[in-house]
Amino acid sequence: MLWSELFPDEFRQRLEECPLVYLPLGICEPHGQISAYGLDTIKAEYLCAQAARRGGGIVAPSLGYHIHEAGYHAPWLRDEVGEINPHMTAMPPHVMLYFFLYQLRAFVNAGFKGIIVVSGHSGGNQEDLRRAAELFQSRIPVAMWVGSDPELVRGLHDGDHAGKYEISQLMYLRPDLIDESRRELESLPGSGGRLALGADAGEASSQLGERIMEDSLLQLGEITGRLLAEIREQPEVSAVIDYAAIESIYAELLTSKSQWRTASPYPAQEPVPEDSRWKPYEFIR
């Protein structure tokens, strides 16, 4: 299933059988003292791999870098992490979205007719990814779904950040990367305190994590079916997409920069103090 581990003849065979590619997106960011940094990447990789195993398709190399610091992230970091170094793999939105468009180009040029993007990092980032994807689709015929994992189970489970929802996911997927004994580090000076751990994290369980992931995969299966139906109706893309085409799409995307979800805080968020390390990223011009 993994593009990086397929031989050329295997790739061609899987592509012919099911011309779908899955892109897992994640990030390294704090999820409390008790949890490994890469929770978001780990769950996105699992969902994509399992979906491809069950429904066909190929899983592209994952990207463990994502939009953070910018816009609504800035006051959130000030409130949840404070002024310490959070050790994140954070990218500015204009860099991430630019690269994302070139990832989509690579998929279409490789012969894929459908793209499923699963972001384990959410909160609003996925809205900007969708904006870029929709603009790409307006120029290039390709079936696509772009979303975050909590959106897959909306109405069944409430997504969160390092709370009952996310900690349960990691308990199920990688129990070795959860260590409750590290809660004692919260009182250690300079440690960052709770490091964004959710208030209901103590209610997490491996059993809940399994239900969340299975419900997510059921929805991904439905999405796969819809995209395959769309693919049968779409015209063939015969020409290779060149750099100029992507540069033109990105130029149009930039005209909506003031509307990007990651370009400014949510209305209810308090302003970041002037002396905070996060102040420069509060508004992206």
CSV table of C-alpha atoms in Angstrom, one decimal:
chain,number,residue,atom,x,y,z
A,1,MET,CA,0.0,0.0,0.0
A,2,LEU,CA,2.9,2.4,0.7
A,3,TRP,CA,4.1,4.3,-2.3
A,4,SER,CA,7.6,4.3,-0.8
A,5,GLU,CA,7.7,0.5,-0.5
A,6,LEU,CA,6.1,-0.5,-3.8
A,7,PHE,CA,8.1,-1.8,-6.8
A,8,PRO,CA,7.3,-0.1,-10.1
A,9,ASP,CA,5.2,-3.0,-11.4
A,10,GLU,CA,3.3,-3.3,-8.1
A,11,PHE,CA,2.6,0.5,-8.2
A,12,ARG,CA,1.2,0.2,-11.7
A,13,GLN,CA,-1.0,-2.7,-10.8
A,14,ARG,CA,-2.4,-1.1,-7.7
A,15,LEU,CA,-3.0,2.2,-9.6
A,16,GLU,CA,-4.8,0.4,-12.3
A,17,GLU,CA,-7.0,-1.5,-9.8
A,18,CYS,CA,-7.8,1.6,-7.7
A,19,PRO,CA,-6.5,5.0,-8.9
A,20,LEU,CA,-6.8,6.6,-5.4
A,21,VAL,CA,-4.0,8.1,-3.4
A,22,TYR,CA,-4.1,8.8,0.4
A,23,LEU,CA,-2.1,11.6,1.9
A,24,PRO,CA,-1.6,11.6,5.7
A,25,LEU,CA,-0.9,15.0,7.2
A,26,GLY,CA,0.3,15.5,10.8
A,27,ILE,CA,2.6,17.5,13.0
A,28,CYS,CA,4.7,17.3,16.1
A,29,GLU,CA,3.2,19.4,18.8
A,30,PRO,CA,2.6,19.1,22.6
A,31,HIS,CA,-0.2,16.7,23.7
A,32,GLY,CA,0.6,16.9,27.4
A,33,GLN,CA,3.5,15.5,29.3
A,34,ILE,CA,2.0,12.0,29.0
A,35,SER,CA,1.9,11.8,25.2
A,36,ALA,CA,4.4,11.6,22.4
A,37,TYR,CA,4.6,14.7,20.1
A,38,GLY,CA,3.6,12.9,16.9
A,39,LEU,CA,0.1,11.8,17.8
A,40,ASP,CA,-1.5,13.7,14.9
A,41,THR,CA,0.8,12.1,12.4
A,42,ILE,CA,0.4,8.6,13.8
A,43,LYS,CA,-3.4,8.6,13.6
A,44,ALA,CA,-3.4,10.1,10.1
A,45,GLU,CA,-1.0,7.4,8.9
A,46,TYR,CA,-3.0,4.6,10.5
A,47,LEU,CA,-6.3,5.8,8.9
A,48,CYS,CA,-4.8,6.1,5.5
A,49,ALA,CA,-3.0,2.7,5.6
A,50,GLN,CA,-6.1,0.9,6.9
A,51,ALA,CA,-8.4,2.6,4.4
A,52,ALA,CA,-6.0,1.6,1.5
A,53,ARG,CA,-5.8,-2.0,2.9
A,54,ARG,CA,-9.6,-2.3,3.0
A,55,GLY,CA,-10.6,-0.4,-0.1
A,56,GLY,CA,-7.6,-0.2,-2.4
A,57,GLY,CA,-5.3,2.6,-3.4
A,58,ILE,CA,-1.9,3.8,-2.5
A,59,VAL,CA,-0.6,5.7,0.5
A,60,ALA,CA,1.7,8.6,-0.3
A,61,PRO,CA,4.6,9.5,2.0
A,62,SER,CA,3.2,11.4,5.0
A,63,LEU,CA,4.0,15.0,5.9
A,64,GLY,CA,4.7,15.6,9.5
A,65,TYR,CA,4.8,19.3,9.2
A,66,HIS,CA,1.7,21.5,9.3
A,67,ILE,CA,0.3,25.0,9.9
A,68,HIS,CA,0.8,26.2,13.5
A,69,GLU,CA,1.7,29.4,15.4
A,70,ALA,CA,-0.3,31.4,12.8
A,71,GLY,CA,-3.6,33.1,13.4
A,72,TYR,CA,-5.8,31.4,16.0
A,73,HIS,CA,-2.8,29.1,17.0
A,74,ALA,CA,-1.0,32.1,18.6
A,75,PRO,CA,-3.5,32.9,21.4
A,76,TRP,CA,-4.0,29.1,21.9
A,77,LEU,CA,-0.3,28.6,22.4
A,78,ARG,CA,-0.1,31.5,24.8
A,79,ASP,CA,-2.9,30.0,26.9
A,80,GLU,CA,-2.1,26.3,26.7
A,81,VAL,CA,1.7,26.2,26.5
A,82,GLY,CA,2.9,29.7,27.6
A,83,GLU,CA,6.2,31.1,26.7
A,84,ILE,CA,8.3,27.9,26.6
A,85,ASN,CA,9.6,26.3,23.4
A,86,PRO,CA,6.9,23.8,22.4
A,87,HIS,CA,9.2,21.9,20.0
A,88,MET,CA,6.8,21.9,17.1
A,89,THR,CA,7.2,21.1,13.4
A,90,ALA,CA,5.2,24.3,12.5
A,91,MET,CA,4.9,25.8,9.1
A,92,PRO,CA,3.5,29.2,8.0
A,93,PRO,CA,0.2,28.9,6.1
A,94,HIS,CA,1.6,30.4,2.8
A,95,VAL,CA,4.4,27.8,2.8
A,96,MET,CA,2.3,24.9,3.7
A,97,LEU,CA,-0.5,25.7,1.1
A,98,TYR,CA,2.1,26.3,-1.6
A,99,PHE,CA,3.7,23.0,-1.0
A,100,PHE,CA,0.3,21.3,-0.7
A,101,LEU,CA,-0.6,22.4,-4.2
A,102,TYR,CA,2.6,20.9,-5.6
A,103,GLN,CA,1.8,17.6,-3.7
A,104,LEU,CA,-1.6,17.5,-5.5
A,105,ARG,CA,0.2,18.1,-8.8
A,106,ALA,CA,2.6,15.2,-8.1
A,107,PHE,CA,-0.4,12.9,-7.5
A,108,VAL,CA,-2.2,13.8,-10.7
A,109,ASN,CA,1.0,13.6,-12.7
A,110,ALA,CA,1.7,10.1,-11.3
A,111,GLY,CA,-1.7,9.0,-12.7
A,112,PHE,CA,-4.0,9.2,-9.7
A,113,LYS,CA,-7.6,10.2,-10.4
A,114,GLY,CA,-8.7,10.6,-6.9
A,115,ILE,CA,-7.1,12.1,-3.8
A,116,ILE,CA,-8.0,11.6,-0.1
A,117,VAL,CA,-6.2,13.9,2.4
A,118,VAL,CA,-6.5,13.0,6.1
A,119,SER,CA,-5.2,15.7,8.5
A,120,GLY,CA,-4.6,14.5,12.0
A,121,HIS,CA,-4.1,18.2,13.0
A,122,SER,CA,-7.3,20.2,13.0
A,123,GLY,CA,-9.0,23.2,14.5
A,124,GLY,CA,-9.2,25.2,11.2
A,125,ASN,CA,-6.2,24.2,9.3
A,126,GLN,CA,-8.2,21.8,7.2
A,127,GLU,CA,-10.4,24.7,6.0
A,128,ASP,CA,-7.4,26.3,4.3
A,129,LEU,CA,-6.4,23.0,2.8
A,130,ARG,CA,-9.8,22.7,1.3
A,131,ARG,CA,-9.7,26.2,-0.1
A,132,ALA,CA,-6.5,25.3,-1.9
A,133,ALA,CA,-7.8,21.9,-3.0
A,134,GLU,CA,-11.0,23.4,-4.4
A,135,LEU,CA,-9.1,25.9,-6.4
A,136,PHE,CA,-6.9,23.1,-7.8
A,137,GLN,CA,-10.0,21.2,-8.7
A,138,SER,CA,-11.5,24.2,-10.6
A,139,ARG,CA,-8.6,23.9,-13.0
A,140,ILE,CA,-7.8,20.2,-13.0
A,141,PRO,CA,-10.4,17.4,-13.1
A,142,VAL,CA,-9.6,15.2,-10.1
A,143,ALA,CA,-11.9,13.7,-7.4
A,144,MET,CA,-10.9,14.8,-4.0
A,145,TRP,CA,-11.8,14.7,-0.3
A,146,VAL,CA,-9.8,16.9,2.2
A,147,GLY,CA,-10.6,16.8,5.9
A,148,SER,CA,-9.5,16.2,9.5
A,149,ASP,CA,-10.0,13.0,11.4
A,150,PRO,CA,-12.6,14.6,13.8
A,151,GLU,CA,-14.7,15.5,10.8
A,152,LEU,CA,-14.9,11.8,9.9
A,153,VAL,CA,-16.8,11.1,13.1
A,154,ARG,CA,-18.8,14.3,13.6
A,155,GLY,CA,-22.0,13.4,15.4
A,156,LEU,CA,-20.5,10.2,16.9
A,157,HIS,CA,-17.5,11.5,18.8
A,158,ASP,CA,-16.4,15.0,19.9
A,159,GLY,CA,-12.9,15.9,18.7
A,160,ASP,CA,-10.5,17.7,21.0
A,161,HIS,CA,-6.9,18.5,21.6
A,162,ALA,CA,-5.1,15.9,23.8
A,163,GLY,CA,-8.3,15.1,25.7
A,164,LYS,CA,-10.5,12.1,25.9
A,165,TYR,CA,-10.8,11.8,22.1
A,166,GLU,CA,-7.1,12.2,21.1
A,167,ILE,CA,-5.5,10.4,24.0
A,168,SER,CA,-7.8,7.5,23.5
A,169,GLN,CA,-6.7,7.3,19.9
A,170,LEU,CA,-3.1,7.0,20.8
A,171,MET,CA,-3.8,4.6,23.7
A,172,TYR,CA,-5.3,2.3,21.0
A,173,LEU,CA,-2.7,2.8,18.3
A,174,ARG,CA,0.5,3.2,20.3
A,175,PRO,CA,0.0,2.4,24.0
A,176,ASP,CA,3.8,2.6,24.3
A,177,LEU,CA,3.6,6.3,23.6
A,178,ILE,CA,1.3,7.1,26.5
A,179,ASP,CA,2.9,7.3,30.0
A,180,GLU,CA,0.5,8.5,32.7
A,181,SER,CA,3.4,8.6,35.3
A,182,ARG,CA,4.7,11.6,33.5
A,183,ARG,CA,1.9,13.7,34.8
A,184,GLU,CA,4.2,14.5,37.8
A,185,LEU,CA,6.3,16.5,35.4
A,186,GLU,CA,3.6,19.1,35.2
A,187,SER,CA,4.8,20.7,38.4
A,188,LEU,CA,8.4,20.8,37.4
A,189,PRO,CA,9.6,24.4,36.7
A,190,GLY,CA,10.2,25.1,33.1
A,191,SER,CA,8.4,21.9,31.9
A,192,GLY,CA,5.4,23.8,30.4
A,193,GLY,CA,2.9,22.5,32.9
A,194,ARG,CA,0.0,20.6,31.4
A,195,LEU,CA,1.4,21.3,27.9
A,196,ALA,CA,-2.1,21.5,26.3
A,197,LEU,CA,-3.4,18.3,27.9
A,198,GLY,CA,-7.2,18.3,27.8
A,199,ALA,CA,-9.2,18.5,31.0
A,200,ASP,CA,-10.9,15.2,30.3
A,201,ALA,CA,-7.8,13.2,29.3
A,202,GLY,CA,-8.2,11.1,32.3
A,203,GLU,CA,-11.4,9.6,30.8
A,204,ALA,CA,-9.5,8.3,27.8
A,205,SER,CA,-9.3,4.5,27.1
A,206,SER,CA,-8.0,2.2,24.4
A,207,GLN,CA,-11.5,0.8,23.9
A,208,LEU,CA,-12.8,4.3,23.1
A,209,GLY,CA,-9.8,4.8,20.8
A,210,GLU,CA,-10.7,1.6,18.9
A,211,ARG,CA,-14.3,2.8,18.4
A,212,ILE,CA,-13.2,6.2,17.2
A,213,MET,CA,-10.8,4.7,14.6
A,214,GLU,CA,-13.3,2.1,13.4
A,215,ASP,CA,-16.0,4.7,13.0
A,216,SER,CA,-13.5,6.9,11.1
A,217,LEU,CA,-12.6,4.0,8.8
A,218,LEU,CA,-16.3,3.3,8.0
A,219,GLN,CA,-16.7,6.9,6.9
A,220,LEU,CA,-13.5,6.8,4.9
A,221,GLY,CA,-14.9,3.7,3.1
A,222,GLU,CA,-17.9,5.7,2.1
A,223,ILE,CA,-15.8,8.5,0.9
A,224,THR,CA,-13.7,6.1,-1.2
A,225,GLY,CA,-16.8,4.7,-2.8
A,226,ARG,CA,-18.1,8.2,-3.7
A,227,LEU,CA,-14.7,9.2,-5.2
A,228,LEU,CA,-14.5,6.1,-7.3
A,229,ALA,CA,-18.0,6.8,-8.6
A,230,GLU,CA,-16.9,10.4,-9.5
A,231,ILE,CA,-13.7,9.1,-11.2
A,232,ARG,CA,-15.8,7.0,-13.6
A,233,GLU,CA,-17.5,10.2,-14.8
A,234,GLN,CA,-14.5,12.5,-15.1
A,235,PRO,CA,-12.5,13.3,-18.2
A,236,GLU,CA,-9.0,11.9,-18.7
A,237,VAL,CA,-6.1,14.2,-17.8
A,238,SER,CA,-3.6,13.6,-20.6
A,239,ALA,CA,-1.3,16.6,-20.3
A,240,VAL,CA,1.3,16.8,-17.6
A,241,ILE,CA,0.7,19.6,-15.2
A,242,ASP,CA,3.6,22.0,-15.3
A,243,TYR,CA,5.0,24.4,-12.8
A,244,ALA,CA,3.3,27.4,-14.4
A,245,ALA,CA,-0.1,25.9,-13.8
A,246,ILE,CA,0.5,25.6,-10.1
A,247,GLU,CA,2.0,29.0,-9.8
A,248,SER,CA,-1.1,30.4,-11.4
A,249,ILE,CA,-3.3,28.6,-9.0
A,250,TYR,CA,-1.2,29.7,-6.0
A,251,ALA,CA,-1.3,33.3,-7.2
A,252,GLU,CA,-5.1,33.1,-7.2
A,253,LEU,CA,-5.1,31.5,-3.8
A,254,LEU,CA,-3.0,34.4,-2.4
A,255,THR,CA,-5.8,36.9,-3.4
A,256,SER,CA,-7.9,35.3,-0.7
A,257,LYS,CA,-5.2,35.4,2.0
A,258,SER,CA,-7.1,37.7,4.3
A,259,GLN,CA,-9.9,35.0,4.4
A,260,TRP,CA,-7.6,32.1,5.3
A,261,ARG,CA,-8.7,30.5,8.6
A,262,THR,CA,-5.1,30.4,9.8
A,263,ALA,CA,-4.5,34.0,9.1
A,264,SER,CA,-6.1,35.5,12.1
A,265,PRO,CA,-7.6,34.5,15.6
A,266,TYR,CA,-11.2,33.4,16.1
A,267,PRO,CA,-13.4,36.4,17.3
A,268,ALA,CA,-13.8,35.0,20.8
A,269,GLN,CA,-10.1,34.6,21.4
A,270,GLU,CA,-8.3,37.2,23.6
A,271,PRO,CA,-5.5,39.2,22.0
A,272,VAL,CA,-1.9,37.9,22.5
A,273,PRO,CA,0.1,40.1,24.9
A,274,GLU,CA,2.6,42.3,23.2
A,275,ASP,CA,5.5,40.7,25.1
A,276,SER,CA,4.6,37.2,24.1
A,277,ARG,CA,6.8,35.1,21.8
A,278,TRP,CA,3.6,34.3,19.8
A,279,LYS,CA,2.5,37.9,19.1
A,280,PRO,CA,4.3,38.1,15.7
A,281,TYR,CA,2.2,35.2,14.3
A,282,GLU,CA,-1.2,36.4,15.5
A,283,PHE,CA,-2.1,38.0,12.2
A,284,ILE,CA,-0.8,36.9,8.8
A,285,ARG,CA,-0.8,39.7,6.2
